[in-house]
Amino acid sequence: MRYNSVYDTGWVILPTGIDSKLKYLSLVSESVGFIATECFGGDTLLMLSTTNGGTNWRKNPVTGLVEVNDFLIVDKNTGFLAGKGLVNGAYAGELIFTNDGGLNWP
C-alpha cells in the first residue's frame, strides 16, 4: 500500500494479520484505505480498514453478505458493498453501506 524508494523494488510489504484472500482495495488518501476479503464457506466476510497508511489494519466483520462483487468507498466515512447475501434461505443480490468508516456494515 505504501511506496518506498529506499528499497530496490519500491514496495513495502504491509502485513494485514489475516489469512483470507484479499479481493478488492480502495485508497481514499495516503493514510486511509479499505480492503474487502474473500469469504469461503463459514468464514466471516471482513472489510479491513487503515487510517495510518497500512501500518495497522482494523478487522471489520460484514454481516448480511457472503460474497463481495464490488465496492465503492466515497470518503473516509462512507462506503458501499455490492454482493451476494442469504435472504430467506436463498442467495440474492444485496447492497449494504457504512457511514462510520467501515466499523459497521448494517
mmCIF file of N, CA, C and O in Angstrom:
data_model
loop_
_atom_site.group_PDB
_atom_site.id
_atom_site.type_symbol
_atom_site.label_atom_id
_atom_site.label_comp_id
_atom_site.label_asym_id
_atom_site.label_seq_id
_atom_site.Cartn_x
_atom_site.Cartn_y
_atom_site.Cartn_z
ATOM 1 N N MET A 1 0.808 -1.188 0.000
ATOM 2 C CA MET A 1 0.000 0.000 0.000
ATOM 3 C C MET A 1 0.853 1.253 0.000
ATOM 4 O O MET A 1 0.419 2.274 -0.445
ATOM 5 N N ARG A 2 2.062 1.156 0.477
ATOM 6 C CA ARG A 2 2.877 2.342 0.569
ATOM 7 C C ARG A 2 4.114 2.181 -0.315
ATOM 8 O O ARG A 2 4.798 1.179 -0.266
ATOM 9 N N TYR A 3 4.401 3.164 -1.117
ATOM 10 C CA TYR A 3 5.591 3.147 -1.965
ATOM 11 C C TYR A 3 6.758 3.708 -1.165
ATOM 12 O O TYR A 3 6.620 4.707 -0.477
ATOM 13 N N ASN A 4 7.906 3.047 -1.256
ATOM 14 C CA ASN A 4 9.075 3.499 -0.519
ATOM 15 C C ASN A 4 10.290 3.378 -1.427
ATOM 16 O O ASN A 4 10.681 2.297 -1.803
ATOM 17 N N SER A 5 10.880 4.483 -1.773
ATOM 18 C CA SER A 5 12.007 4.482 -2.718
ATOM 19 C C SER A 5 13.302 3.965 -2.098
ATOM 20 O O SER A 5 14.291 3.807 -2.792
ATOM 21 N N VAL A 6 13.328 3.679 -0.807
ATOM 22 C CA VAL A 6 14.537 3.181 -0.150
ATOM 23 C C VAL A 6 14.868 1.775 -0.642
ATOM 24 O O VAL A 6 16.020 1.416 -0.793
ATOM 25 N N TYR A 7 13.852 0.961 -0.941
ATOM 26 C CA TYR A 7 14.061 -0.406 -1.374
ATOM 27 C C TYR A 7 14.175 -0.465 -2.886
ATOM 28 O O TYR A 7 13.599 0.344 -3.598
ATOM 29 N N ASP A 8 14.927 -1.437 -3.390
ATOM 30 C CA ASP A 8 15.104 -1.578 -4.833
ATOM 31 C C ASP A 8 13.782 -1.729 -5.576
ATOM 32 O O ASP A 8 13.598 -1.191 -6.644
ATOM 33 N N THR A 9 12.858 -2.481 -5.014
ATOM 34 C CA THR A 9 11.582 -2.716 -5.686
ATOM 35 C C THR A 9 10.649 -1.522 -5.554
ATOM 36 O O THR A 9 9.735 -1.367 -6.352
ATOM 37 N N GLY A 10 10.860 -0.703 -4.545
ATOM 38 C CA GLY A 10 9.997 0.439 -4.342
ATOM 39 C C GLY A 10 8.752 0.139 -3.527
ATOM 40 O O GLY A 10 8.019 1.033 -3.180
ATOM 41 N N TRP A 11 8.497 -1.138 -3.221
ATOM 42 C CA TRP A 11 7.283 -1.502 -2.492
ATOM 43 C C TRP A 11 7.631 -2.111 -1.147
ATOM 44 O O TRP A 11 8.605 -2.833 -1.003
ATOM 45 N N VAL A 12 6.812 -1.821 -0.157
ATOM 46 C CA VAL A 12 6.978 -2.352 1.190
ATOM 47 C C VAL A 12 5.812 -3.298 1.460
ATOM 48 O O VAL A 12 4.657 -2.946 1.219
ATOM 49 N N ILE A 13 6.106 -4.500 1.942
ATOM 50 C CA ILE A 13 5.047 -5.446 2.295
ATOM 51 C C ILE A 13 4.478 -5.048 3.648
ATOM 52 O O ILE A 13 5.218 -4.897 4.617
ATOM 53 N N LEU A 14 3.157 -4.876 3.681
ATOM 54 C CA LEU A 14 2.474 -4.498 4.910
ATOM 55 C C LEU A 14 1.536 -5.621 5.320
ATOM 56 O O LEU A 14 0.508 -5.830 4.683
ATOM 57 N N PRO A 15 1.859 -6.380 6.355
ATOM 58 C CA PRO A 15 1.001 -7.491 6.776
ATOM 59 C C PRO A 15 -0.361 -6.989 7.255
ATOM 60 O O PRO A 15 -0.458 -5.946 7.894
ATOM 61 N N THR A 16 -1.412 -7.760 6.934
ATOM 62 C CA THR A 16 -2.765 -7.401 7.357
ATOM 63 C C THR A 16 -3.183 -8.145 8.612
ATOM 64 O O THR A 16 -4.146 -7.754 9.253
ATOM 65 N N GLY A 17 -2.516 -9.247 8.930
ATOM 66 C CA GLY A 17 -2.861 -10.012 10.110
ATOM 67 C C GLY A 17 -3.986 -11.011 9.904
ATOM 68 O O GLY A 17 -4.511 -11.552 10.864
ATOM 69 N N ILE A 18 -4.370 -11.265 8.657
ATOM 70 C CA ILE A 18 -5.416 -12.254 8.392
ATOM 71 C C ILE A 18 -4.936 -13.238 7.338
ATOM 72 O O ILE A 18 -4.008 -12.959 6.593
ATOM 73 N N ASP A 19 -5.597 -14.396 7.274
ATOM 74 C CA ASP A 19 -5.239 -15.424 6.303
ATOM 75 C C ASP A 19 -6.137 -15.415 5.069
ATOM 76 O O ASP A 19 -5.864 -16.118 4.115
ATOM 77 N N SER A 20 -7.224 -14.668 5.093
ATOM 78 C CA SER A 20 -8.171 -14.646 3.975
ATOM 79 C C SER A 20 -7.552 -14.011 2.737
ATOM 80 O O SER A 20 -6.645 -13.182 2.829
ATOM 81 N N LYS A 21 -8.093 -14.385 1.582
ATOM 82 C CA LYS A 21 -7.673 -13.788 0.320
ATOM 83 C C LYS A 21 -8.182 -12.355 0.259
ATOM 84 O O LYS A 21 -9.331 -12.078 0.566
ATOM 85 N N LEU A 22 -7.305 -11.430 -0.119
ATOM 86 C CA LEU A 22 -7.685 -10.035 -0.265
ATOM 87 C C LEU A 22 -8.239 -9.846 -1.673
ATOM 88 O O LEU A 22 -7.588 -10.179 -2.649
ATOM 89 N N LYS A 23 -9.453 -9.306 -1.761
ATOM 90 C CA LYS A 23 -10.150 -9.266 -3.043
ATOM 91 C C LYS A 23 -10.163 -7.887 -3.687
ATOM 92 O O LYS A 23 -9.897 -7.753 -4.865
ATOM 93 N N TYR A 24 -10.519 -6.868 -2.949
ATOM 94 C CA TYR A 24 -10.615 -5.510 -3.501
ATOM 95 C C TYR A 24 -9.918 -4.523 -2.579
ATOM 96 O O TYR A 24 -9.964 -4.664 -1.368
ATOM 97 N N LEU A 25 -9.317 -3.505 -3.172
ATOM 98 C CA LEU A 25 -8.604 -2.467 -2.433
ATOM 99 C C LEU A 25 -9.092 -1.107 -2.898
ATOM 100 O O LEU A 25 -9.269 -0.877 -4.099
ATOM 101 N N SER A 26 -9.324 -0.212 -1.948
ATOM 102 C CA SER A 26 -9.692 1.163 -2.275
ATOM 103 C C SER A 26 -8.924 2.092 -1.350
ATOM 104 O O SER A 26 -8.958 1.933 -0.131
ATOM 105 N N LEU A 27 -8.227 3.042 -1.935
ATOM 106 C CA LEU A 27 -7.462 4.017 -1.162
ATOM 107 C C LEU A 27 -8.148 5.367 -1.254
ATOM 108 O O LEU A 27 -8.389 5.878 -2.353
ATOM 109 N N VAL A 28 -8.477 5.938 -0.120
ATOM 110 C CA VAL A 28 -9.140 7.232 -0.068
ATOM 111 C C VAL A 28 -8.102 8.348 -0.028
ATOM 112 O O VAL A 28 -8.304 9.415 -0.581
ATOM 113 N N SER A 29 -6.993 8.073 0.627
ATOM 114 C CA SER A 29 -5.904 9.043 0.756
ATOM 115 C C SER A 29 -4.624 8.266 1.026
ATOM 116 O O SER A 29 -4.620 7.039 1.015
ATOM 117 N N GLU A 30 -3.542 8.978 1.300
ATOM 118 C CA GLU A 30 -2.290 8.299 1.633
ATOM 119 C C GLU A 30 -2.407 7.503 2.934
ATOM 120 O O GLU A 30 -1.687 6.535 3.134
ATOM 121 N N SER A 31 -3.293 7.905 3.813
ATOM 122 C CA SER A 31 -3.396 7.235 5.105
ATOM 123 C C SER A 31 -4.627 6.336 5.258
ATOM 124 O O SER A 31 -4.608 5.404 6.047
ATOM 125 N N VAL A 32 -5.697 6.594 4.513
ATOM 126 C CA VAL A 32 -6.959 5.858 4.678
ATOM 127 C C VAL A 32 -7.178 4.903 3.513
ATOM 128 O O VAL A 32 -7.108 5.301 2.350
ATOM 129 N N GLY A 33 -7.435 3.631 3.853
ATOM 130 C CA GLY A 33 -7.688 2.633 2.822
ATOM 131 C C GLY A 33 -8.559 1.505 3.346
ATOM 132 O O GLY A 33 -8.694 1.313 4.560
ATOM 133 N N PHE A 34 -9.166 0.766 2.414
ATOM 134 C CA PHE A 34 -10.062 -0.339 2.741
ATOM 135 C C PHE A 34 -9.737 -1.532 1.850
ATOM 136 O O PHE A 34 -9.382 -1.367 0.685
ATOM 137 N N ILE A 35 -9.876 -2.735 2.396
ATOM 138 C CA ILE A 35 -9.703 -3.975 1.636
ATOM 139 C C ILE A 35 -10.870 -4.891 1.959
ATOM 140 O O ILE A 35 -11.200 -5.097 3.131
ATOM 141 N N ALA A 36 -11.493 -5.447 0.924
ATOM 142 C CA ALA A 36 -12.528 -6.461 1.107
ATOM 143 C C ALA A 36 -11.875 -7.825 0.963
ATOM 144 O O ALA A 36 -11.063 -8.051 0.069
ATOM 145 N N THR A 37 -12.216 -8.747 1.859
ATOM 146 C CA THR A 37 -11.675 -10.100 1.789
ATOM 147 C C THR A 37 -12.636 -11.016 1.060
ATOM 148 O O THR A 37 -13.807 -10.704 0.893
ATOM 149 N N GLU A 38 -12.119 -12.147 0.636
ATOM 150 C CA GLU A 38 -12.969 -13.172 0.043
ATOM 151 C C GLU A 38 -13.430 -14.085 1.162
ATOM 152 O O GLU A 38 -12.690 -14.357 2.100
ATOM 153 N N CYS A 39 -14.648 -14.562 1.051
ATOM 154 C CA CYS A 39 -15.243 -15.384 2.088
ATOM 155 C C CYS A 39 -15.438 -16.798 1.568
ATOM 156 O O CYS A 39 -15.978 -16.997 0.486
ATOM 157 N N PHE A 40 -14.970 -17.775 2.326
ATOM 158 C CA PHE A 40 -15.157 -19.175 1.957
ATOM 159 C C PHE A 40 -16.032 -19.842 2.996
ATOM 160 O O PHE A 40 -15.888 -19.571 4.178
ATOM 161 N N GLY A 41 -16.928 -20.718 2.569
ATOM 162 C CA GLY A 41 -17.888 -21.431 3.406
ATOM 163 C C GLY A 41 -17.688 -21.335 4.900
ATOM 164 O O GLY A 41 -16.767 -21.910 5.441
ATOM 165 N N GLY A 42 -18.534 -20.601 5.556
ATOM 166 C CA GLY A 42 -18.483 -20.483 7.000
ATOM 167 C C GLY A 42 -17.611 -19.364 7.525
ATOM 168 O O GLY A 42 -17.718 -18.980 8.684
ATOM 169 N N ASP A 43 -16.719 -18.836 6.696
ATOM 170 C CA ASP A 43 -15.882 -17.719 7.130
ATOM 171 C C ASP A 43 -16.731 -16.453 7.217
ATOM 172 O O ASP A 43 -17.744 -16.320 6.554
ATOM 173 N N THR A 44 -16.275 -15.524 8.011
ATOM 174 C CA THR A 44 -16.920 -14.219 8.089
ATOM 175 C C THR A 44 -16.257 -13.288 7.088
ATOM 176 O O THR A 44 -15.036 -13.187 7.044
ATOM 177 N N LEU A 45 -17.067 -12.630 6.298
ATOM 178 C CA LEU A 45 -16.559 -11.636 5.359
ATOM 179 C C LEU A 45 -16.014 -10.462 6.161
ATOM 180 O O LEU A 45 -16.646 -10.025 7.124
ATOM 181 N N LEU A 46 -14.843 -9.978 5.807
ATOM 182 C CA LEU A 46 -14.227 -8.867 6.524
ATOM 183 C C LEU A 46 -13.941 -7.713 5.585
ATOM 184 O O LEU A 46 -13.575 -7.911 4.433
ATOM 185 N N MET A 47 -14.094 -6.511 6.104
ATOM 186 C CA MET A 47 -13.562 -5.317 5.468
ATOM 187 C C MET A 47 -12.445 -4.851 6.382
ATOM 188 O O MET A 47 -12.662 -4.642 7.575
ATOM 189 N N LEU A 48 -11.266 -4.739 5.838
ATOM 190 C CA LEU A 48 -10.139 -4.219 6.600
ATOM 191 C C LEU A 48 -10.052 -2.728 6.357
ATOM 192 O O LEU A 48 -10.299 -2.264 5.236
ATOM 193 N N SER A 49 -9.694 -1.981 7.380
ATOM 194 C CA SER A 49 -9.533 -0.542 7.198
ATOM 195 C C SER A 49 -8.271 -0.076 7.907
ATOM 196 O O SER A 49 -7.867 -0.633 8.926
ATOM 197 N N THR A 50 -7.657 0.935 7.327
ATOM 198 C CA THR A 50 -6.467 1.535 7.918
ATOM 199 C C THR A 50 -6.624 3.051 7.894
ATOM 200 O O THR A 50 -7.246 3.608 6.996
ATOM 201 N N THR A 51 -6.076 3.686 8.897
ATOM 202 C CA THR A 51 -6.055 5.153 8.935
ATOM 203 C C THR A 51 -4.624 5.661 9.057
ATOM 204 O O THR A 51 -4.410 6.852 9.237
ATOM 205 N N ASN A 52 -3.653 4.725 8.939
ATOM 206 C CA ASN A 52 -2.255 5.131 9.077
ATOM 207 C C ASN A 52 -1.385 4.562 7.942
ATOM 208 O O ASN A 52 -0.264 4.137 8.177
ATOM 209 N N GLY A 53 -1.938 4.553 6.751
ATOM 210 C CA GLY A 53 -1.159 4.139 5.584
ATOM 211 C C GLY A 53 -0.861 2.662 5.507
ATOM 212 O O GLY A 53 0.047 2.251 4.797
ATOM 213 N N GLY A 54 -1.618 1.839 6.236
ATOM 214 C CA GLY A 54 -1.425 0.402 6.164
ATOM 215 C C GLY A 54 -0.523 -0.179 7.224
ATOM 216 O O GLY A 54 -0.278 -1.379 7.250
ATOM 217 N N THR A 55 -0.030 0.641 8.124
ATOM 218 C CA THR A 55 0.792 0.121 9.213
ATOM 219 C C THR A 55 -0.031 -0.809 10.093
ATOM 220 O O THR A 55 0.434 -1.868 10.494
ATOM 221 N N ASN A 56 -1.264 -0.409 10.384
ATOM 222 C CA ASN A 56 -2.190 -1.233 11.157
ATOM 223 C C ASN A 56 -3.500 -1.363 10.395
ATOM 224 O O ASN A 56 -3.927 -0.424 9.733
ATOM 225 N N TRP A 57 -4.133 -2.551 10.521
ATOM 226 C CA TRP A 57 -5.405 -2.820 9.850
ATOM 227 C C TRP A 57 -6.441 -3.235 10.883
ATOM 228 O O TRP A 57 -6.177 -4.096 11.709
ATOM 229 N N ARG A 58 -7.602 -2.615 10.836
ATOM 230 C CA ARG A 58 -8.725 -2.984 11.704
ATOM 231 C C ARG A 58 -9.599 -3.979 10.951
ATOM 232 O O ARG A 58 -9.902 -3.779 9.776
ATOM 233 N N LYS A 59 -9.999 -5.057 11.611
ATOM 234 C CA LYS A 59 -10.855 -6.081 11.006
ATOM 235 C C LYS A 59 -12.308 -5.754 11.331
ATOM 236 O O LYS A 59 -12.699 -5.740 12.492
ATOM 237 N N ASN A 60 -13.096 -5.470 10.304
ATOM 238 C CA ASN A 60 -14.492 -5.118 10.484
ATOM 239 C C ASN A 60 -15.361 -6.195 9.850
ATOM 240 O O ASN A 60 -15.418 -6.306 8.626
ATOM 241 N N PRO A 61 -16.050 -7.022 10.663
ATOM 242 C CA PRO A 61 -16.903 -8.064 10.092
ATOM 243 C C PRO A 61 -18.085 -7.462 9.350
ATOM 244 O O PRO A 61 -18.626 -6.436 9.749
ATOM 245 N N VAL A 62 -18.454 -8.106 8.259
ATOM 246 C CA VAL A 62 -19.595 -7.669 7.452
ATOM 247 C C VAL A 62 -20.687 -8.723 7.576
ATOM 248 O O VAL A 62 -20.487 -9.875 7.208
ATOM 249 N N THR A 63 -21.817 -8.330 8.118
ATOM 250 C CA THR A 63 -22.941 -9.248 8.212
ATOM 251 C C THR A 63 -23.886 -8.970 7.048
ATOM 252 O O THR A 63 -23.976 -7.848 6.559
ATOM 253 N N GLY A 64 -24.544 -10.007 6.580
ATOM 254 C CA GLY A 64 -25.511 -9.832 5.505
ATOM 255 C C GLY A 64 -24.985 -10.213 4.137
ATOM 256 O O GLY A 64 -25.755 -10.395 3.209
ATOM 257 N N LEU A 65 -23.677 -10.311 3.986
ATOM 258 C CA LEU A 65 -23.097 -10.699 2.696
ATOM 259 C C LEU A 65 -22.219 -11.924 2.868
ATOM 260 O O LEU A 65 -21.526 -12.064 3.870
ATOM 261 N N VAL A 66 -22.241 -12.798 1.864
ATOM 262 C CA VAL A 66 -21.326 -13.940 1.844
ATOM 263 C C VAL A 66 -20.307 -13.791 0.722
ATOM 264 O O VAL A 66 -19.348 -14.540 0.650
ATOM 265 N N GLU A 67 -20.520 -12.813 -0.144
ATOM 266 C CA GLU A 67 -19.601 -12.577 -1.259
ATOM 267 C C GLU A 67 -19.674 -11.115 -1.672
ATOM 268 O O GLU A 67 -20.747 -10.531 -1.747
ATOM 269 N N VAL A 68 -18.516 -10.509 -1.916
ATOM 270 C CA VAL A 68 -18.457 -9.137 -2.423
ATOM 271 C C VAL A 68 -18.160 -9.189 -3.909
ATOM 272 O O VAL A 68 -17.211 -9.837 -4.339
ATOM 273 N N ASN A 69 -18.983 -8.517 -4.693
ATOM 274 C CA ASN A 69 -18.751 -8.426 -6.136
ATOM 275 C C ASN A 69 -18.073 -7.121 -6.515
ATOM 276 O O ASN A 69 -17.366 -7.054 -7.512
ATOM 277 N N ASP A 70 -18.310 -6.092 -5.725
ATOM 278 C CA ASP A 70 -17.704 -4.794 -5.994
ATOM 279 C C ASP A 70 -17.928 -3.907 -4.779
ATOM 280 O O ASP A 70 -18.795 -4.183 -3.956
ATOM 281 N N PHE A 71 -17.135 -2.869 -4.665
ATOM 282 C CA PHE A 71 -17.405 -1.905 -3.615
ATOM 283 C C PHE A 71 -16.893 -0.540 -4.016
ATOM 284 O O PHE A 71 -16.030 -0.403 -4.883
ATOM 285 N N LEU A 72 -17.505 0.468 -3.411
ATOM 286 C CA LEU A 72 -17.169 1.861 -3.684
ATOM 287 C C LEU A 72 -16.979 2.558 -2.350
ATOM 288 O O LEU A 72 -17.868 2.540 -1.501
ATOM 289 N N ILE A 73 -15.819 3.128 -2.159
ATOM 290 C CA ILE A 73 -15.556 3.923 -0.968
ATOM 291 C C ILE A 73 -15.573 5.378 -1.414
ATOM 292 O O ILE A 73 -14.773 5.797 -2.242
ATOM 293 N N VAL A 74 -16.517 6.138 -0.875
ATOM 294 C CA VAL A 74 -16.723 7.522 -1.288
ATOM 295 C C VAL A 74 -15.754 8.455 -0.575
ATOM 296 O O VAL A 74 -15.155 9.335 -1.183
ATOM 297 N N ASP A 75 -15.615 8.263 0.726
ATOM 298 C CA ASP A 75 -14.695 9.067 1.525
ATOM 299 C C ASP A 75 -14.305 8.256 2.759
ATOM 300 O O ASP A 75 -14.639 7.074 2.840
ATOM 301 N N LYS A 76 -13.641 8.866 3.715
ATOM 302 C CA LYS A 76 -13.148 8.104 4.869
ATOM 303 C C LYS A 76 -14.262 7.535 5.739
ATOM 304 O O LYS A 76 -14.021 6.658 6.555
ATOM 305 N N ASN A 77 -15.497 7.998 5.556
ATOM 306 C CA ASN A 77 -16.618 7.515 6.365
ATOM 307 C C ASN A 77 -17.636 6.683 5.601
ATOM 308 O O ASN A 77 -18.297 5.842 6.187
ATOM 309 N N THR A 78 -17.796 6.919 4.317
ATOM 310 C CA THR A 78 -18.905 6.353 3.557
ATOM 311 C C THR A 78 -18.440 5.357 2.509
ATOM 312 O O THR A 78 -17.543 5.652 1.721
ATOM 313 N N GLY A 79 -19.071 4.190 2.508
ATOM 314 C CA GLY A 79 -18.745 3.180 1.506
ATOM 315 C C GLY A 79 -19.929 2.264 1.241
ATOM 316 O O GLY A 79 -20.856 2.156 2.062
ATOM 317 N N PHE A 80 -19.907 1.610 0.090
ATOM 318 C CA PHE A 80 -20.965 0.701 -0.323
ATOM 319 C C PHE A 80 -20.361 -0.629 -0.754
ATOM 320 O O PHE A 80 -19.326 -0.651 -1.412
ATOM 321 N N LEU A 81 -21.012 -1.725 -0.380
ATOM 322 C CA LEU A 81 -20.619 -3.064 -0.810
ATOM 323 C C LEU A 81 -21.770 -3.676 -1.593
ATOM 324 O O LEU A 81 -22.912 -3.662 -1.149
ATOM 325 N N ALA A 82 -21.468 -4.212 -2.765
ATOM 326 C CA ALA A 82 -22.461 -4.936 -3.560
ATOM 327 C C ALA A 82 -22.024 -6.388 -3.602
ATOM 328 O O ALA A 82 -20.856 -6.684 -3.853
ATOM 329 N N GLY A 83 -22.968 -7.287 -3.346
ATOM 330 C CA GLY A 83 -22.592 -8.685 -3.350
ATOM 331 C C GLY A 83 -23.771 -9.605 -3.206
ATOM 332 O O GLY A 83 -24.911 -9.236 -3.478
ATOM 333 N N LYS A 84 -23.458 -10.807 -2.731
ATOM 334 C CA LYS A 84 -24.460 -11.853 -2.593
ATOM 335 C C LYS A 84 -24.719 -12.071 -1.113
ATOM 336 O O LYS A 84 -23.798 -12.256 -0.327
ATOM 337 N N GLY A 85 -26.005 -12.046 -0.760
ATOM 338 C CA GLY A 85 -26.398 -12.290 0.616
ATOM 339 C C GLY A 85 -27.403 -13.418 0.687
ATOM 340 O O GLY A 85 -28.008 -13.791 -0.316
ATOM 341 N N LEU A 86 -27.572 -13.950 1.867
ATOM 342 C CA LEU A 86 -28.546 -15.018 2.086
ATOM 343 C C LEU A 86 -29.814 -14.375 2.633
ATOM 344 O O LEU A 86 -29.831 -13.838 3.736
ATOM 345 N N VAL A 87 -30.877 -14.410 1.829
ATOM 346 C CA VAL A 87 -32.145 -13.790 2.194
ATOM 347 C C VAL A 87 -33.229 -14.860 2.171
ATOM 348 O O VAL A 87 -33.488 -15.461 1.130
ATOM 349 N N ASN A 88 -33.857 -15.098 3.324
ATOM 350 C CA ASN A 88 -34.912 -16.114 3.441
ATOM 351 C C ASN A 88 -34.480 -17.470 2.886
ATOM 352 O O ASN A 88 -35.227 -18.133 2.169
ATOM 353 N N GLY A 89 -33.243 -17.856 3.180
ATOM 354 C CA GLY A 89 -32.744 -19.165 2.773
ATOM 355 C C GLY A 89 -32.269 -19.262 1.339
ATOM 356 O O GLY A 89 -31.884 -20.334 0.879
ATOM 357 N N ALA A 90 -32.308 -18.159 0.594
ATOM 358 C CA ALA A 90 -31.857 -18.170 -0.809
ATOM 359 C C ALA A 90 -30.863 -17.030 -1.018
ATOM 360 O O ALA A 90 -30.920 -16.000 -0.337
ATOM 361 N N TYR A 91 -29.957 -17.216 -1.958
ATOM 362 C CA TYR A 91 -28.994 -16.166 -2.272
ATOM 363 C C TYR A 91 -29.640 -15.095 -3.136
ATOM 364 O O TYR A 91 -30.408 -15.393 -4.041
ATOM 365 N N ALA A 92 -29.320 -13.847 -2.836
ATOM 366 C CA ALA A 92 -29.877 -12.719 -3.580
ATOM 367 C C ALA A 92 -28.858 -11.592 -3.601
ATOM 368 O O ALA A 92 -27.968 -11.526 -2.752
ATOM 369 N N GLY A 93 -28.989 -10.704 -4.570
ATOM 370 C CA GLY A 93 -28.125 -9.531 -4.637
ATOM 371 C C GLY A 93 -28.429 -8.591 -3.485
ATOM 372 O O GLY A 93 -29.589 -8.370 -3.144
ATOM 373 N N GLU A 94 -27.393 -8.074 -2.880
ATOM 374 C CA GLU A 94 -27.547 -7.169 -1.746
ATOM 375 C C GLU A 94 -26.621 -5.978 -1.920
ATOM 376 O O GLU A 94 -25.527 -6.103 -2.473
ATOM 377 N N LEU A 95 -27.062 -4.830 -1.426
ATOM 378 C CA LEU A 95 -26.249 -3.622 -1.384
ATOM 379 C C LEU A 95 -26.292 -3.116 0.050
ATOM 380 O O LEU A 95 -27.380 -2.877 0.588
ATOM 381 N N ILE A 96 -25.139 -3.016 0.688
ATOM 382 C CA ILE A 96 -25.083 -2.508 2.052
ATOM 383 C C ILE A 96 -24.099 -1.352 2.108
ATOM 384 O O ILE A 96 -23.306 -1.146 1.184
ATOM 385 N N PHE A 97 -24.170 -0.568 3.189
ATOM 386 C CA PHE A 97 -23.333 0.617 3.274
ATOM 387 C C PHE A 97 -22.790 0.798 4.680
ATOM 388 O O PHE A 97 -23.255 0.182 5.626
ATOM 389 N N THR A 98 -21.814 1.679 4.782
ATOM 390 C CA THR A 98 -21.303 2.132 6.061
ATOM 391 C C THR A 98 -21.244 3.654 6.025
ATOM 392 O O THR A 98 -21.025 4.250 4.961
ATOM 393 N N ASN A 99 -21.473 4.261 7.157
ATOM 394 C CA ASN A 99 -21.297 5.724 7.255
ATOM 395 C C ASN A 99 -20.451 6.082 8.478
ATOM 396 O O ASN A 99 -20.462 7.201 8.933
ATOM 397 N N ASP A 100 -19.715 5.068 8.967
ATOM 398 C CA ASP A 100 -18.852 5.300 10.130
ATOM 399 C C ASP A 100 -17.422 4.785 9.903
ATOM 400 O O ASP A 100 -16.782 4.282 10.802
ATOM 401 N N GLY A 101 -16.960 4.897 8.681
ATOM 402 C CA GLY A 101 -15.591 4.496 8.382
ATOM 403 C C GLY A 101 -15.377 2.997 8.310
ATOM 404 O O GLY A 101 -14.262 2.528 8.438
ATOM 405 N N GLY A 102 -16.457 2.247 8.125
ATOM 406 C CA GLY A 102 -16.341 0.800 7.988
ATOM 407 C C GLY A 102 -16.433 0.022 9.278
ATOM 408 O O GLY A 102 -16.277 -1.190 9.281
ATOM 409 N N LEU A 103 -16.699 0.697 10.391
ATOM 410 C CA LEU A 103 -16.832 -0.019 11.659
ATOM 411 C C LEU A 103 -18.068 -0.916 11.645
ATOM 412 O O LEU A 103 -18.049 -2.008 12.175
ATOM 413 N N ASN A 104 -19.135 -0.434 11.050
ATOM 414 C CA ASN A 104 -20.389 -1.185 10.971
ATOM 415 C C ASN A 104 -20.878 -1.217 9.535
ATOM 416 O O ASN A 104 -20.854 -0.205 8.831
ATOM 417 N N TRP A 105 -21.345 -2.385 9.126
ATOM 418 C CA TRP A 105 -21.946 -2.573 7.798
ATOM 419 C C TRP A 105 -23.346 -3.139 8.033
ATOM 420 O O TRP A 105 -23.541 -4.336 8.056
ATOM 421 N N PRO A 106 -24.340 -2.219 8.273
ATOM 422 C CA PRO A 106 -25.699 -2.678 8.619
ATOM 423 C C PRO A 106 -26.366 -3.443 7.486
ATOM 424 O O PRO A 106 -25.993 -3.369 6.375
#
